[in-house]
Amino acid sequence: MAAKQASTGASAIPPVRRVRQTTMLAYGFGAVAYGVKDFCFSTFLLLFYNQVLGLPSAQVGFAIMCALLLDAFIDPAIGFLSDRTRGRWGRRHPWMYASAAPIALGWLLLWNPPAWSQGAMLAWVFATAVLVRTAVSAYEVPSQALSPELSADYDERTRIMAYRYLFGWAGGMAMLMASYGWFLADGLLERRGYVGFALAGAIAMFVAILVSALGTHREIGRLPRPEIERQSLGANFRELRESVRNRAFLILMAAGICYYSAQGISYALSNYLYAHVWGFRGADFQWLGLILLLGVIGAFLIAPRVAKRTGKPLAAMGFMMAAATLLTLPYWLRLAGLFPEPGSPVLVPLLLSIFTVNATCAVSSTILGASMMADVVEHSEVETGRRSEGVFFAGAFFVQKCTSGLGIFVAGSILALAGFPEAAKPGSVPVETVDRLTILFAALYFGLGFAAAFFYRRFPFGKDEHLARVERLAAGEMPAGG
């Protein structure tokens, strides 16, 4: 199979080029959809069903985690089918266009459940979470698979990912600030605010997807179109297994599982921690969104430059270690009695300053992880004779969605272990309960963050190896190993 593809020229790779700015902006803007979904899903979904609707936190977390289990099959299937899609719109754009309406519909249903029994409402959150996740996968997996197809340049891929993460975080932060300052300004526990919240999110995601698909449409003719033979279902699955056994891919998957699970726990517990540990009120949440956005802009500017000097694996490891240390440091200092108390005029500015640097480091590590995933495509092509962008980014996207699935489940379990009460108002929870919550969260996040750094450092190749591989592929050479 590999030999035949090589002989027909089907292994053509994208040019080593700098992508035009308008294409880069349109491509990056599509990530607004995932940013809105991810931040709202991770930050508000457990709170909404637990504190607003009164369902037990552990059961809500379990229902959402069960929805995540289906992703283990849905995401790779979409990636594999996208790789094998053929037509005048190429491999990726048919999926991108078709996903816009289902994402918007699923989002509206998720945040507007009927007044049913507890068991029926748990079934509702499971079913609508599956709908939203599947629709988001149908857009995000093919869209992410475009990144290695736009350019084969080692450093340009980091720039492409920097734009994608900038827009993704900007969309999420904008929705976060609008939620705290407008839709949920009357209180996070007021259900009526979630009606406008859901509608705004649905519109934002629908528009972002269509703008990105239309803005990158003219690139279709430049994208690789490897020849694919018709073959049996069993042969298709054997190809899929062969692709995902790639060592570099598995290392990035391990790093992603560690970090995105930590991030998911942090997002799901964020409102609990801000309100009950730090005593945030009203405008404090507004500043939080703005400050985190500044951290993302810092990552957009810094990550490509640092990676160009040190290489992606070393830079990703350093950024990840710094992120894990910075985020948990205030909690350890609080437990030791060395951090300002809630109500102190220096507490919020100090926390926001730390969180800004933390965001810069955390987002920088994820930008570089995604850029390394793009480089895995040629590494795999040398070994298998196939370009499997969709398969690899499906795996990466599945890991990202652990942010809102496994993270919410673990967060619900942490709340149960800490003995945190439902519908608790700030100031009413015993200090011992808040301390237990703090210890469980900080210890788990720190451990997962350093585990992710460990795996990033073990990524098996850098710029020189990648460029040599691209040159061999461009010359039509298909060696047996990477």
PDB file of N, CA and C in Angstrom, residues 126-194:
ATOM      1  N   PHE A 126     -26.712  13.936  29.620  1.00  0.00           N
ATOM      2  CA  PHE A 126     -25.891  12.967  28.897  1.00  0.00           C
ATOM      3  C   PHE A 126     -26.151  13.058  27.390  1.00  0.00           C
ATOM      4  N   ALA A 127     -27.419  13.029  26.992  1.00  0.00           N
ATOM      5  CA  ALA A 127     -27.766  13.010  25.566  1.00  0.00           C
ATOM      6  C   ALA A 127     -27.352  14.302  24.865  1.00  0.00           C
ATOM      7  N   THR A 128     -27.616  15.441  25.495  1.00  0.00           N
ATOM      8  CA  THR A 128     -27.269  16.706  24.849  1.00  0.00           C
ATOM      9  C   THR A 128     -25.761  16.937  24.847  1.00  0.00           C
ATOM     10  N   ALA A 129     -25.066  16.445  25.881  1.00  0.00           N
ATOM     11  CA  ALA A 129     -23.601  16.542  25.871  1.00  0.00           C
ATOM     12  C   ALA A 129     -23.020  15.717  24.730  1.00  0.00           C
ATOM     13  N   VAL A 130     -23.586  14.531  24.471  1.00  0.00           N
ATOM     14  CA  VAL A 130     -23.141  13.711  23.338  1.00  0.00           C
ATOM     15  C   VAL A 130     -23.377  14.447  22.022  1.00  0.00           C
ATOM     16  N   LEU A 131     -24.557  15.077  21.875  1.00  0.00           N
ATOM     17  CA  LEU A 131     -24.861  15.823  20.647  1.00  0.00           C
ATOM     18  C   LEU A 131     -23.866  16.961  20.439  1.00  0.00           C
ATOM     19  N   VAL A 132     -23.622  17.743  21.484  1.00  0.00           N
ATOM     20  CA  VAL A 132     -22.695  18.871  21.362  1.00  0.00           C
ATOM     21  C   VAL A 132     -21.286  18.372  21.053  1.00  0.00           C
ATOM     22  N   ARG A 133     -20.834  17.365  21.773  1.00  0.00           N
ATOM     23  CA  ARG A 133     -19.483  16.853  21.562  1.00  0.00           C
ATOM     24  C   ARG A 133     -19.293  16.315  20.148  1.00  0.00           C
ATOM     25  N   THR A 134     -20.287  15.567  19.654  1.00  0.00           N
ATOM     26  CA  THR A 134     -20.177  14.991  18.317  1.00  0.00           C
ATOM     27  C   THR A 134     -20.139  16.084  17.259  1.00  0.00           C
ATOM     28  N   ALA A 135     -21.007  17.087  17.402  1.00  0.00           N
ATOM     29  CA  ALA A 135     -21.041  18.184  16.435  1.00  0.00           C
ATOM     30  C   ALA A 135     -19.749  18.994  16.475  1.00  0.00           C
ATOM     31  N   VAL A 136     -19.234  19.237  17.665  1.00  0.00           N
ATOM     32  CA  VAL A 136     -17.971  19.968  17.789  1.00  0.00           C
ATOM     33  C   VAL A 136     -16.832  19.161  17.165  1.00  0.00           C
ATOM     34  N   SER A 137     -16.830  17.854  17.364  1.00  0.00           N
ATOM     35  CA  SER A 137     -15.805  17.009  16.748  1.00  0.00           C
ATOM     36  C   SER A 137     -15.867  17.075  15.227  1.00  0.00           C
ATOM     37  N   ALA A 138     -17.086  17.110  14.674  1.00  0.00           N
ATOM     38  CA  ALA A 138     -17.252  17.147  13.222  1.00  0.00           C
ATOM     39  C   ALA A 138     -16.658  18.415  12.623  1.00  0.00           C
ATOM     40  N   TYR A 139     -16.553  19.483  13.424  1.00  0.00           N
ATOM     41  CA  TYR A 139     -15.873  20.699  12.953  1.00  0.00           C
ATOM     42  C   TYR A 139     -14.402  20.715  13.355  1.00  0.00           C
ATOM     43  N   GLU A 140     -14.139  20.500  14.629  1.00  0.00           N
ATOM     44  CA  GLU A 140     -12.807  20.774  15.167  1.00  0.00           C
ATOM     45  C   GLU A 140     -11.751  19.789  14.657  1.00  0.00           C
ATOM     46  N   VAL A 141     -12.101  18.516  14.513  1.00  0.00           N
ATOM     47  CA  VAL A 141     -11.108  17.549  14.037  1.00  0.00           C
ATOM     48  C   VAL A 141     -10.659  17.870  12.610  1.00  0.00           C
ATOM     49  N   PRO A 142     -11.566  18.032  11.639  1.00  0.00           N
ATOM     50  CA  PRO A 142     -11.106  18.420  10.297  1.00  0.00           C
ATOM     51  C   PRO A 142     -10.426  19.782  10.268  1.00  0.00           C
ATOM     52  N   SER A 143     -10.905  20.723  11.083  1.00  0.00           N
ATOM     53  CA  SER A 143     -10.303  22.053  11.097  1.00  0.00           C
ATOM     54  C   SER A 143      -8.873  21.987  11.624  1.00  0.00           C
ATOM     55  N   GLN A 144      -8.646  21.270  12.723  1.00  0.00           N
ATOM     56  CA  GLN A 144      -7.286  21.131  13.239  1.00  0.00           C
ATOM     57  C   GLN A 144      -6.395  20.382  12.255  1.00  0.00           C
ATOM     58  N   ALA A 145      -6.974  19.427  11.523  1.00  0.00           N
ATOM     59  CA  ALA A 145      -6.192  18.674  10.547  1.00  0.00           C
ATOM     60  C   ALA A 145      -5.698  19.552   9.402  1.00  0.00           C
ATOM     61  N   LEU A 146      -6.297  20.722   9.222  1.00  0.00           N
ATOM     62  CA  LEU A 146      -5.826  21.664   8.202  1.00  0.00           C
ATOM     63  C   LEU A 146      -4.445  22.236   8.543  1.00  0.00           C
ATOM     64  N   SER A 147      -4.109  22.303   9.830  1.00  0.00           N
ATOM     65  CA  SER A 147      -2.895  23.018  10.230  1.00  0.00           C
ATOM     66  C   SER A 147      -1.627  22.451   9.596  1.00  0.00           C
ATOM     67  N   PRO A 148      -1.390  21.123   9.592  1.00  0.00           N
ATOM     68  CA  PRO A 148      -0.183  20.640   8.917  1.00  0.00           C
ATOM     69  C   PRO A 148      -0.297  20.679   7.401  1.00  0.00           C
ATOM     70  N   GLU A 149      -1.518  20.822   6.874  1.00  0.00           N
ATOM     71  CA  GLU A 149      -1.706  20.873   5.428  1.00  0.00           C
ATOM     72  C   GLU A 149      -1.441  22.260   4.860  1.00  0.00           C
ATOM     73  N   LEU A 150      -1.575  23.289   5.671  1.00  0.00           N
ATOM     74  CA  LEU A 150      -1.368  24.655   5.189  1.00  0.00           C
ATOM     75  C   LEU A 150       0.104  24.939   4.924  1.00  0.00           C
ATOM     76  N   SER A 151       0.995  24.347   5.734  1.00  0.00           N
ATOM     77  CA  SER A 151       2.433  24.558   5.548  1.00  0.00           C
ATOM     78  C   SER A 151       3.202  23.424   6.207  1.00  0.00           C
ATOM     79  N   ALA A 152       4.305  23.011   5.566  1.00  0.00           N
ATOM     80  CA  ALA A 152       5.181  21.988   6.150  1.00  0.00           C
ATOM     81  C   ALA A 152       6.352  22.604   6.898  1.00  0.00           C
ATOM     82  N   ASP A 153       6.402  23.959   6.990  1.00  0.00           N
ATOM     83  CA  ASP A 153       7.504  24.629   7.666  1.00  0.00           C
ATOM     84  C   ASP A 153       7.418  24.412   9.176  1.00  0.00           C
ATOM     85  N   TYR A 154       8.549  24.034   9.790  1.00  0.00           N
ATOM     86  CA  TYR A 154       8.598  23.680  11.211  1.00  0.00           C
ATOM     87  C   TYR A 154       8.153  24.837  12.103  1.00  0.00           C
ATOM     88  N   ASP A 155       8.690  26.041  11.873  1.00  0.00           N
ATOM     89  CA  ASP A 155       8.371  27.189  12.717  1.00  0.00           C
ATOM     90  C   ASP A 155       7.036  27.825  12.336  1.00  0.00           C
ATOM     91  N   GLU A 156       6.667  27.758  11.056  1.00  0.00           N
ATOM     92  CA  GLU A 156       5.383  28.324  10.632  1.00  0.00           C
ATOM     93  C   GLU A 156       4.218  27.583  11.288  1.00  0.00           C
ATOM     94  N   ARG A 157       4.402  26.309  11.540  1.00  0.00           N
ATOM     95  CA  ARG A 157       3.330  25.557  12.193  1.00  0.00           C
ATOM     96  C   ARG A 157       3.089  26.054  13.624  1.00  0.00           C
ATOM     97  N   THR A 158       4.146  26.459  14.303  1.00  0.00           N
ATOM     98  CA  THR A 158       3.948  27.046  15.630  1.00  0.00           C
ATOM     99  C   THR A 158       3.183  28.357  15.514  1.00  0.00           C
ATOM    100  N   ARG A 159       3.496  29.150  14.496  1.00  0.00           N
ATOM    101  CA  ARG A 159       2.767  30.408  14.265  1.00  0.00           C
ATOM    102  C   ARG A 159       1.287  30.134  13.957  1.00  0.00           C
ATOM    103  N   ILE A 160       1.006  29.131  13.149  1.00  0.00           N
ATOM    104  CA  ILE A 160      -0.383  28.773  12.843  1.00  0.00           C
ATOM    105  C   ILE A 160      -1.125  28.410  14.121  1.00  0.00           C
ATOM    106  N   MET A 161      -0.504  27.588  14.951  1.00  0.00           N
ATOM    107  CA  MET A 161      -1.149  27.183  16.199  1.00  0.00           C
ATOM    108  C   MET A 161      -1.288  28.355  17.165  1.00  0.00           C
ATOM    109  N   ALA A 162      -0.332  29.277  17.133  1.00  0.00           N
ATOM    110  CA  ALA A 162      -0.432  30.451  18.000  1.00  0.00           C
ATOM    111  C   ALA A 162      -1.674  31.261  17.655  1.00  0.00           C
ATOM    112  N   TYR A 163      -1.957  31.443  16.368  1.00  0.00           N
ATOM    113  CA  TYR A 163      -3.173  32.153  15.959  1.00  0.00           C
ATOM    114  C   TYR A 163      -4.419  31.393  16.404  1.00  0.00           C
ATOM    115  N   ARG A 164      -4.378  30.084  16.232  1.00  0.00           N
ATOM    116  CA  ARG A 164      -5.550  29.288  16.601  1.00  0.00           C
ATOM    117  C   ARG A 164      -5.833  29.390  18.106  1.00  0.00           C
ATOM    118  N   TYR A 165      -4.796  29.291  18.900  1.00  0.00           N
ATOM    119  CA  TYR A 165      -5.008  29.365  20.347  1.00  0.00           C
ATOM    120  C   TYR A 165      -5.362  30.780  20.792  1.00  0.00           C
ATOM    121  N   LEU A 166      -4.819  31.794  20.114  1.00  0.00           N
ATOM    122  CA  LEU A 166      -5.174  33.165  20.451  1.00  0.00           C
ATOM    123  C   LEU A 166      -6.667  33.395  20.272  1.00  0.00           C
ATOM    124  N   PHE A 167      -7.208  32.999  19.125  1.00  0.00           N
ATOM    125  CA  PHE A 167      -8.632  33.202  18.875  1.00  0.00           C
ATOM    126  C   PHE A 167      -9.495  32.305  19.751  1.00  0.00           C
ATOM    127  N   GLY A 168      -9.034  31.068  19.988  1.00  0.00           N
ATOM    128  CA  GLY A 168      -9.803  30.182  20.842  1.00  0.00           C
ATOM    129  C   GLY A 168      -9.946  30.728  22.251  1.00  0.00           C
ATOM    130  N   TRP A 169      -8.835  31.182  22.810  1.00  0.00           N
ATOM    131  CA  TRP A 169      -8.888  31.759  24.155  1.00  0.00           C
ATOM    132  C   TRP A 169      -9.625  33.090  24.156  1.00  0.00           C
ATOM    133  N   ALA A 170      -9.424  33.894  23.121  1.00  0.00           N
ATOM    134  CA  ALA A 170     -10.120  35.187  23.057  1.00  0.00           C
ATOM    135  C   ALA A 170     -11.627  34.978  23.030  1.00  0.00           C
ATOM    136  N   GLY A 171     -12.080  34.000  22.228  1.00  0.00           N
ATOM    137  CA  GLY A 171     -13.513  33.708  22.196  1.00  0.00           C
ATOM    138  C   GLY A 171     -14.028  33.232  23.533  1.00  0.00           C
ATOM    139  N   GLY A 172     -13.274  32.343  24.170  1.00  0.00           N
ATOM    140  CA  GLY A 172     -13.684  31.851  25.475  1.00  0.00           C
ATOM    141  C   GLY A 172     -13.692  32.933  26.534  1.00  0.00           C
ATOM    142  N   MET A 173     -12.650  33.786  26.536  1.00  0.00           N
ATOM    143  CA  MET A 173     -12.580  34.858  27.526  1.00  0.00           C
ATOM    144  C   MET A 173     -13.667  35.913  27.293  1.00  0.00           C
ATOM    145  N   ALA A 174     -13.944  36.221  26.022  1.00  0.00           N
ATOM    146  CA  ALA A 174     -15.008  37.180  25.725  1.00  0.00           C
ATOM    147  C   ALA A 174     -16.352  36.664  26.223  1.00  0.00           C
ATOM    148  N   MET A 175     -16.602  35.375  26.011  1.00  0.00           N
ATOM    149  CA  MET A 175     -17.849  34.784  26.502  1.00  0.00           C
ATOM    150  C   MET A 175     -17.873  34.743  28.017  1.00  0.00           C
ATOM    151  N   LEU A 176     -16.711  34.487  28.613  1.00  0.00           N
ATOM    152  CA  LEU A 176     -16.627  34.458  30.071  1.00  0.00           C
ATOM    153  C   LEU A 176     -16.948  35.831  30.660  1.00  0.00           C
ATOM    154  N   MET A 177     -16.348  36.885  30.085  1.00  0.00           N
ATOM    155  CA  MET A 177     -16.604  38.240  30.587  1.00  0.00           C
ATOM    156  C   MET A 177     -18.048  38.666  30.355  1.00  0.00           C
ATOM    157  N   ALA A 178     -18.597  38.290  29.194  1.00  0.00           N
ATOM    158  CA  ALA A 178     -20.004  38.615  28.925  1.00  0.00           C
ATOM    159  C   ALA A 178     -20.924  37.872  29.892  1.00  0.00           C
ATOM    160  N   SER A 179     -20.557  36.657  30.259  1.00  0.00           N
ATOM    161  CA  SER A 179     -21.373  35.873  31.183  1.00  0.00           C
ATOM    162  C   SER A 179     -21.394  36.498  32.573  1.00  0.00           C
ATOM    163  N   TYR A 180     -20.187  36.819  33.095  1.00  0.00           N
ATOM    164  CA  TYR A 180     -20.119  37.404  34.430  1.00  0.00           C
ATOM    165  C   TYR A 180     -20.677  38.826  34.462  1.00  0.00           C
ATOM    166  N   GLY A 181     -20.433  39.595  33.402  1.00  0.00           N
ATOM    167  CA  GLY A 181     -20.812  41.001  33.423  1.00  0.00           C
ATOM    168  C   GLY A 181     -22.196  41.307  32.909  1.00  0.00           C
ATOM    169  N   TRP A 182     -22.808  40.366  32.180  1.00  0.00           N
ATOM    170  CA  TRP A 182     -24.098  40.655  31.563  1.00  0.00           C
ATOM    171  C   TRP A 182     -25.108  39.534  31.811  1.00  0.00           C
ATOM    172  N   PHE A 183     -24.917  38.384  31.170  1.00  0.00           N
ATOM    173  CA  PHE A 183     -25.929  37.330  31.233  1.00  0.00           C
ATOM    174  C   PHE A 183     -26.171  36.844  32.659  1.00  0.00           C
ATOM    175  N   LEU A 184     -25.108  36.688  33.442  1.00  0.00           N
ATOM    176  CA  LEU A 184     -25.232  36.153  34.804  1.00  0.00           C
ATOM    177  C   LEU A 184     -24.907  37.211  35.849  1.00  0.00           C
ATOM    178  N   ALA A 185     -25.077  38.480  35.468  1.00  0.00           N
ATOM    179  CA  ALA A 185     -24.751  39.583  36.385  1.00  0.00           C
ATOM    180  C   ALA A 185     -25.630  39.581  37.627  1.00  0.00           C
ATOM    181  N   ASP A 186     -26.840  39.027  37.529  1.00  0.00           N
ATOM    182  CA  ASP A 186     -27.742  38.984  38.685  1.00  0.00           C
ATOM    183  C   ASP A 186     -27.411  37.830  39.624  1.00  0.00           C
ATOM    184  N   GLY A 187     -26.441  37.010  39.254  1.00  0.00           N
ATOM    185  CA  GLY A 187     -26.035  35.889  40.106  1.00  0.00           C
ATOM    186  C   GLY A 187     -25.832  34.624  39.302  1.00  0.00           C
ATOM    187  N   LEU A 188     -24.808  33.863  39.667  1.00  0.00           N
ATOM    188  CA  LEU A 188     -24.520  32.624  38.943  1.00  0.00           C
ATOM    189  C   LEU A 188     -25.587  31.565  39.159  1.00  0.00           C
ATOM    190  N   LEU A 189     -26.422  31.736  40.187  1.00  0.00           N
ATOM    191  CA  LEU A 189     -27.440  30.736  40.493  1.00  0.00           C
ATOM    192  C   LEU A 189     -28.824  31.119  39.974  1.00  0.00           C
ATOM    193  N   GLU A 190     -28.921  32.207  39.200  1.00  0.00           N
ATOM    194  CA  GLU A 190     -30.198  32.646  38.623  1.00  0.00           C
ATOM    195  C   GLU A 190     -30.387  31.987  37.257  1.00  0.00           C
ATOM    196  N   ARG A 191     -31.366  31.099  37.170  1.00  0.00           N
ATOM    197  CA  ARG A 191     -31.516  30.312  35.947  1.00  0.00           C
ATOM    198  C   ARG A 191     -31.879  31.159  34.731  1.00  0.00           C
ATOM    199  N   ARG A 192     -32.618  32.222  34.918  1.00  0.00           N
ATOM    200  CA  ARG A 192     -33.060  33.008  33.754  1.00  0.00           C
ATOM    201  C   ARG A 192     -31.880  33.582  32.968  1.00  0.00           C
ATOM    202  N   GLY A 193     -30.753  33.812  33.638  1.00  0.00           N
ATOM    203  CA  GLY A 193     -29.602  34.353  32.940  1.00  0.00           C
ATOM    204  C   GLY A 193     -28.997  33.386  31.942  1.00  0.00           C
ATOM    205  N   TYR A 194     -29.243  32.099  32.132  1.00  0.00           N
ATOM    206  CA  TYR A 194     -28.645  31.098  31.252  1.00  0.00           C
ATOM    207  C   TYR A 194     -29.366  30.996  29.908  1.00  0.00           C
TER     208      TYR A 194
END
